[in-house]
Amino acid sequence: MAKFRISLNMEYCRSADKGFEEGVKIASELGYKYIEPMVHTGWGLLSEVQYFHSFSMEEDTLLMKEICDKYGIKVSSISGHSPLMKPEAAVSRLTRAIIFASALDAPFVNTDEMVKPDWMDDAFAHEAMKYSLTKAAMVAARHKVNICIEPHGIYTKTAEGLLKIVHLVPSPWIGVNWDTGNSYLAGEEDPYDGLTQVRDYVRHIHAKDISMEQSTQERGAVTGTPVGCACGEGMVKWDKVFEIMEPVDREIFLSVECGKIDEAERSLVFLEKALGNMLIKD
């Protein structure tokens, strides 16, 4: 039977203009034991003045660990989203994110295909992604970190398209980060049928719910969204998600991806109750 741990994607404090350490502190106060930080290259102005939660990979990895230890928090995964169709950016970014994750004992780095340029056809796009993933998979194997591809773009909006990318490179270190909200919003197929098709490759889940209002406005018109509403307050059928994943014999992180602090608080309460005996209590 699948067992779940609950984490919190740091996007939850973006709208509150909180920096990384303040975001970690609040997550701990809400009752979370794990977080999924976003990382970036270079020096972002908003992050440097502590108005944004993303953490620069120019910093010492142990600085992130030091901050997390201070508040009794562990890193479950790294949000290292890199444009797989743009190797000149993706290879360096993913490589560094994997090394960062390894130093923090975080076994997952999440990414997606991002945006396809108009001048790139489908065959070219998949060759570019294959190159990016080939390079990254070698690093992932050395560091024993999973690269998890999530539904977020034009190719990953269907289970077939998502698996095609996963299978571009034959590596046990490439799997799926299933995003419950993005798969629902894409509207290309039943999201629960899609989850069933990719279930054996799911290593990590973005627990993202979609409000009725957003569903009405955007379903079928977008392939993803940055954050959702509080888990249990939207259109996602969580009992169905857990039912589909139940036969999988491994631990899986549910990383809550909402947009507000109070939504993060309500999401934790909901998921702890909904998971029942499938929840690992640390």
Protein backbone atom coordinates (compact mmCIF):
# COMPACT_ATOMS: atom_id res chain seq x y z
CA MET A 1 0.00 0.00 0.00
CA ALA A 2 1.21 3.49 -0.80
CA LYS A 3 2.24 5.63 2.13
CA PHE A 4 2.31 9.42 2.02
CA ARG A 5 4.20 12.25 3.65
CA ILE A 6 2.94 15.82 3.36
CA SER A 7 5.19 18.68 2.27
CA LEU A 8 4.61 22.33 1.40
CA ASN A 9 5.73 23.95 -1.82
CA MET A 10 7.15 27.37 -0.93
CA GLU A 11 4.92 29.07 -3.52
CA TYR A 12 2.37 29.24 -0.69
CA CYS A 13 3.97 32.45 0.59
CA ARG A 14 4.61 34.18 -2.75
CA SER A 15 1.52 36.40 -2.51
CA ALA A 16 2.53 37.38 1.03
CA ASP A 17 5.93 38.65 -0.20
CA LYS A 18 7.85 36.46 2.24
CA GLY A 19 11.50 35.58 1.88
CA PHE A 20 12.86 32.06 2.21
CA GLU A 21 13.60 32.00 5.94
CA GLU A 22 10.32 33.66 6.89
CA GLY A 23 8.51 31.16 4.68
CA VAL A 24 10.24 28.25 6.42
CA LYS A 25 9.37 29.69 9.82
CA ILE A 26 5.69 30.06 8.92
CA ALA A 27 5.54 26.55 7.44
CA SER A 28 6.87 25.16 10.71
CA GLU A 29 4.33 27.16 12.72
CA LEU A 30 1.53 25.77 10.55
CA GLY A 31 2.61 22.23 11.43
CA TYR A 32 4.51 21.17 8.31
CA LYS A 33 7.59 18.97 8.70
CA TYR A 34 8.76 19.19 5.07
CA ILE A 35 9.02 21.88 2.41
CA GLU A 36 9.69 21.99 -1.33
CA PRO A 37 11.90 25.04 -1.98
CA MET A 38 12.18 26.74 -5.35
CA VAL A 39 15.75 27.38 -6.49
CA HIS A 40 17.18 29.77 -9.05
CA THR A 41 20.54 30.62 -10.58
CA GLY A 42 22.14 34.02 -10.19
CA TRP A 43 21.04 36.61 -7.68
CA GLY A 44 17.35 37.54 -7.82
CA LEU A 45 16.64 41.03 -6.51
CA LEU A 46 13.35 40.14 -4.82
CA SER A 47 14.92 37.14 -3.09
CA GLU A 48 17.92 39.17 -1.96
CA VAL A 49 15.69 41.72 -0.24
CA GLN A 50 13.57 38.87 1.19
CA TYR A 51 10.38 39.67 -0.70
CA PHE A 52 10.40 36.34 -2.55
CA HIS A 53 10.87 32.77 -1.34
CA SER A 54 13.15 31.35 -4.07
CA PHE A 55 16.65 30.33 -2.92
CA SER A 56 19.73 31.05 -5.01
CA MET A 57 21.92 28.09 -5.96
CA GLU A 58 24.88 30.46 -5.75
CA GLU A 59 24.55 30.09 -1.97
CA ASP A 60 26.06 27.29 0.09
CA THR A 61 23.64 24.34 0.14
CA LEU A 62 24.25 23.97 3.84
CA LEU A 63 22.89 27.46 4.42
CA MET A 64 19.47 26.18 3.34
CA LYS A 65 19.88 23.19 5.66
CA GLU A 66 20.95 25.47 8.49
CA ILE A 67 17.81 27.58 8.09
CA CYS A 68 15.56 24.53 7.88
CA ASP A 69 17.19 22.89 10.92
CA LYS A 70 16.56 26.08 12.88
CA TYR A 71 12.80 25.60 12.46
CA GLY A 72 12.67 21.80 12.56
CA ILE A 73 11.97 21.48 8.84
CA LYS A 74 13.35 19.03 6.25
CA VAL A 75 13.57 19.43 2.48
CA SER A 76 11.43 16.85 0.68
CA SER A 77 12.19 17.91 -2.87
CA ILE A 78 13.51 20.78 -4.95
CA SER A 79 11.41 22.79 -7.38
CA GLY A 80 14.08 22.99 -10.05
CA HIS A 81 11.82 23.63 -13.04
CA SER A 82 14.00 23.96 -16.11
CA PRO A 83 13.05 24.44 -19.77
CA LEU A 84 13.82 20.96 -21.14
CA MET A 85 13.38 22.24 -24.70
CA LYS A 86 16.15 24.77 -24.06
CA PRO A 87 19.26 22.68 -23.28
CA GLU A 88 21.57 25.65 -22.85
CA ALA A 89 19.52 26.58 -19.78
CA ALA A 90 18.10 23.23 -18.69
CA VAL A 91 21.31 21.21 -18.44
CA SER A 92 23.11 23.63 -16.14
CA ARG A 93 20.03 24.42 -14.07
CA LEU A 94 18.93 20.81 -13.59
CA THR A 95 22.46 19.65 -12.85
CA ARG A 96 22.88 22.21 -10.11
CA ALA A 97 19.42 21.50 -8.69
CA ILE A 98 20.22 17.77 -8.50
CA ILE A 99 23.51 18.42 -6.69
CA PHE A 100 21.70 20.83 -4.37
CA ALA A 101 19.02 18.23 -3.61
CA SER A 102 21.64 15.56 -2.95
CA ALA A 103 23.43 17.72 -0.41
CA LEU A 104 20.12 18.21 1.42
CA ASP A 105 19.14 14.51 1.32
CA ALA A 106 16.14 15.45 -0.81
CA PRO A 107 15.47 12.61 -3.29
CA PHE A 108 13.44 14.54 -5.88
CA VAL A 109 13.90 17.43 -8.30
CA ASN A 110 10.76 18.53 -10.15
CA THR A 111 10.73 19.95 -13.68
CA ASP A 112 8.67 20.12 -16.89
CA GLU A 113 9.05 20.85 -20.59
CA MET A 114 8.06 24.55 -20.28
CA VAL A 115 7.32 26.60 -23.42
CA LYS A 116 7.98 25.47 -27.00
CA PRO A 117 9.38 28.21 -29.28
CA ASP A 118 7.42 28.82 -32.50
CA TRP A 119 10.44 27.89 -34.62
CA MET A 120 10.76 24.41 -33.07
CA ASP A 121 8.68 21.51 -34.43
CA ASP A 122 7.65 18.48 -32.36
CA ALA A 123 10.51 16.24 -33.47
CA PHE A 124 13.09 18.94 -32.77
CA ALA A 125 11.50 19.64 -29.38
CA HIS A 126 11.75 16.01 -28.30
CA GLU A 127 15.35 15.75 -29.48
CA ALA A 128 16.20 18.84 -27.44
CA MET A 129 14.46 17.37 -24.39
CA LYS A 130 16.26 14.08 -24.91
CA TYR A 131 19.61 15.87 -24.84
CA SER A 132 18.71 17.78 -21.66
CA LEU A 133 17.47 14.67 -19.89
CA THR A 134 20.40 12.52 -21.02
CA LYS A 135 22.87 14.94 -19.46
CA ALA A 136 20.79 15.41 -16.32
CA ALA A 137 20.11 11.69 -15.86
CA MET A 138 23.84 10.95 -15.61
CA VAL A 139 24.12 13.42 -12.74
CA ALA A 140 20.92 12.10 -11.14
CA ALA A 141 22.30 8.54 -11.19
CA ARG A 142 25.53 9.57 -9.49
CA HIS A 143 23.67 11.46 -6.77
CA LYS A 144 20.69 9.07 -6.51
CA VAL A 145 18.17 11.85 -7.05
CA ASN A 146 14.96 11.39 -9.04
CA ILE A 147 14.13 13.79 -11.86
CA CYS A 148 10.34 14.09 -11.78
CA ILE A 149 8.54 15.49 -14.82
CA GLU A 150 5.14 17.03 -14.23
CA PRO A 151 2.16 17.81 -16.46
CA HIS A 152 2.45 21.52 -17.18
CA GLY A 153 2.87 22.12 -20.93
CA ILE A 154 1.67 21.26 -24.40
CA TYR A 155 3.21 17.78 -24.42
CA THR A 156 2.59 16.75 -20.82
CA LYS A 157 -1.11 17.68 -20.79
CA THR A 158 -1.87 14.03 -21.63
CA ALA A 159 -0.56 10.89 -19.98
CA GLU A 160 0.71 9.65 -23.34
CA GLY A 161 2.68 12.84 -23.93
CA LEU A 162 4.07 12.81 -20.40
CA LEU A 163 5.24 9.21 -20.67
CA LYS A 164 6.80 9.89 -24.07
CA ILE A 165 9.12 12.41 -22.39
CA VAL A 166 9.80 10.11 -19.43
CA HIS A 167 10.80 7.38 -21.89
CA LEU A 168 13.09 9.58 -24.00
CA VAL A 169 15.97 8.43 -21.83
CA PRO A 170 15.98 4.90 -20.34
CA SER A 171 16.81 5.74 -16.75
CA PRO A 172 15.35 4.58 -13.43
CA TRP A 173 16.04 8.11 -12.16
CA ILE A 174 13.44 9.74 -14.42
CA GLY A 175 9.83 9.57 -13.29
CA VAL A 176 6.68 11.61 -12.80
CA ASN A 177 5.64 14.40 -10.47
CA TRP A 178 1.87 14.22 -10.90
CA ASP A 179 0.24 17.64 -10.56
CA THR A 180 -3.41 17.12 -9.65
CA GLY A 181 -4.37 20.68 -10.57
CA ASN A 182 -2.54 20.99 -13.88
CA SER A 183 -3.87 17.65 -15.13
CA TYR A 184 -7.41 18.74 -14.26
CA LEU A 185 -7.12 22.18 -15.86
CA ALA A 186 -5.65 20.88 -19.12
CA GLY A 187 -8.99 19.23 -19.84
CA GLU A 188 -7.55 16.94 -22.53
CA GLU A 189 -8.49 13.71 -20.78
CA ASP A 190 -10.01 12.51 -17.54
CA PRO A 191 -7.27 13.34 -14.99
CA TYR A 192 -7.93 10.15 -13.03
CA ASP A 193 -7.56 8.01 -16.15
CA GLY A 194 -4.33 9.91 -16.81
CA LEU A 195 -3.05 9.24 -13.29
CA THR A 196 -3.88 5.55 -13.66
CA GLN A 197 -1.81 5.40 -16.86
CA VAL A 198 1.28 6.98 -15.28
CA ARG A 199 0.86 5.56 -11.77
CA ASP A 200 3.83 3.20 -11.96
CA TYR A 201 6.14 6.15 -12.69
CA VAL A 202 4.80 8.56 -10.05
CA ARG A 203 7.47 9.39 -7.49
CA HIS A 204 6.07 12.69 -6.20
CA ILE A 205 2.73 14.54 -6.31
CA HIS A 206 1.93 18.23 -6.36
CA ALA A 207 -1.21 18.41 -4.24
CA LYS A 208 -2.96 21.24 -6.05
CA ASP A 209 -6.71 21.84 -5.95
CA ILE A 210 -8.61 24.04 -8.41
CA SER A 211 -11.46 26.32 -7.36
CA MET A 212 -14.78 26.15 -9.16
CA GLU A 213 -14.24 29.72 -10.36
CA GLN A 214 -10.84 28.94 -11.89
CA SER A 215 -12.20 25.73 -13.38
CA THR A 216 -15.01 27.63 -15.10
CA GLN A 217 -12.65 30.27 -16.46
CA GLU A 218 -9.61 28.21 -17.48
CA ARG A 219 -10.29 24.49 -17.84
CA GLY A 220 -9.36 23.42 -21.36
CA ALA A 221 -7.75 26.80 -22.09
CA VAL A 222 -4.48 26.39 -20.14
CA THR A 223 -2.03 23.57 -19.49
CA GLY A 224 -1.14 24.54 -15.95
CA THR A 225 -1.28 27.12 -13.20
CA PRO A 226 1.27 28.28 -10.60
CA VAL A 227 -0.83 27.47 -7.54
CA GLY A 228 -4.30 26.32 -6.61
CA CYS A 229 -6.78 26.80 -3.78
CA ALA A 230 -6.74 24.92 -0.46
CA CYS A 231 -6.81 21.15 -0.86
CA GLY A 232 -10.33 19.86 -0.33
CA GLU A 233 -11.99 23.12 -1.34
CA GLY A 234 -11.91 22.67 -5.11
CA MET A 235 -12.67 20.31 -7.95
CA VAL A 236 -10.06 17.59 -7.34
CA LYS A 237 -11.46 14.25 -6.13
CA TRP A 238 -8.86 13.42 -3.53
CA ASP A 239 -10.43 10.12 -2.55
CA LYS A 240 -10.07 9.04 -6.18
CA VAL A 241 -6.41 10.14 -6.29
CA PHE A 242 -5.60 8.10 -3.17
CA GLU A 243 -7.60 5.13 -4.43
CA ILE A 244 -5.61 5.07 -7.68
CA MET A 245 -2.27 5.37 -5.88
CA GLU A 246 -3.05 2.92 -3.08
CA PRO A 247 -1.66 -0.21 -4.81
CA VAL A 248 1.74 1.44 -5.35
CA ASP A 249 4.16 0.02 -2.79
CA ARG A 250 6.33 3.03 -1.96
CA GLU A 251 6.44 6.28 -0.03
CA ILE A 252 5.25 9.34 -1.94
CA PHE A 253 5.43 13.00 -1.02
CA LEU A 254 2.31 15.11 -1.41
CA SER A 255 3.64 18.64 -1.82
CA VAL A 256 0.85 21.14 -1.23
CA GLU A 257 0.86 23.81 -3.95
CA CYS A 258 -1.47 26.62 -2.94
CA GLY A 259 -1.19 30.41 -3.10
CA LYS A 260 -1.90 31.72 0.40
CA ILE A 261 -0.79 31.05 3.96
CA ASP A 262 -4.29 30.30 5.24
CA GLU A 263 -4.81 27.87 2.33
CA ALA A 264 -1.66 26.02 3.35
CA GLU A 265 -3.01 25.69 6.88
CA ARG A 266 -6.38 24.33 5.73
CA SER A 267 -4.71 22.00 3.21
CA LEU A 268 -2.67 20.31 5.93
CA VAL A 269 -5.74 19.72 8.11
CA PHE A 270 -7.68 18.31 5.17
CA LEU A 271 -4.95 15.99 3.88
CA GLU A 272 -4.10 14.59 7.30
CA LYS A 273 -7.73 13.62 7.77
CA ALA A 274 -8.28 12.39 4.18
CA LEU A 275 -5.20 10.16 4.13
CA GLY A 276 -6.06 8.24 7.27
CA ASN A 277 -3.81 5.18 7.68
CA MET A 278 -1.98 6.04 4.42
CA LEU A 279 -0.30 8.98 6.19
CA ILE A 280 3.19 8.57 7.63
CA LYS A 281 3.33 10.51 10.87
CA ASP A 282 6.84 11.71 11.66
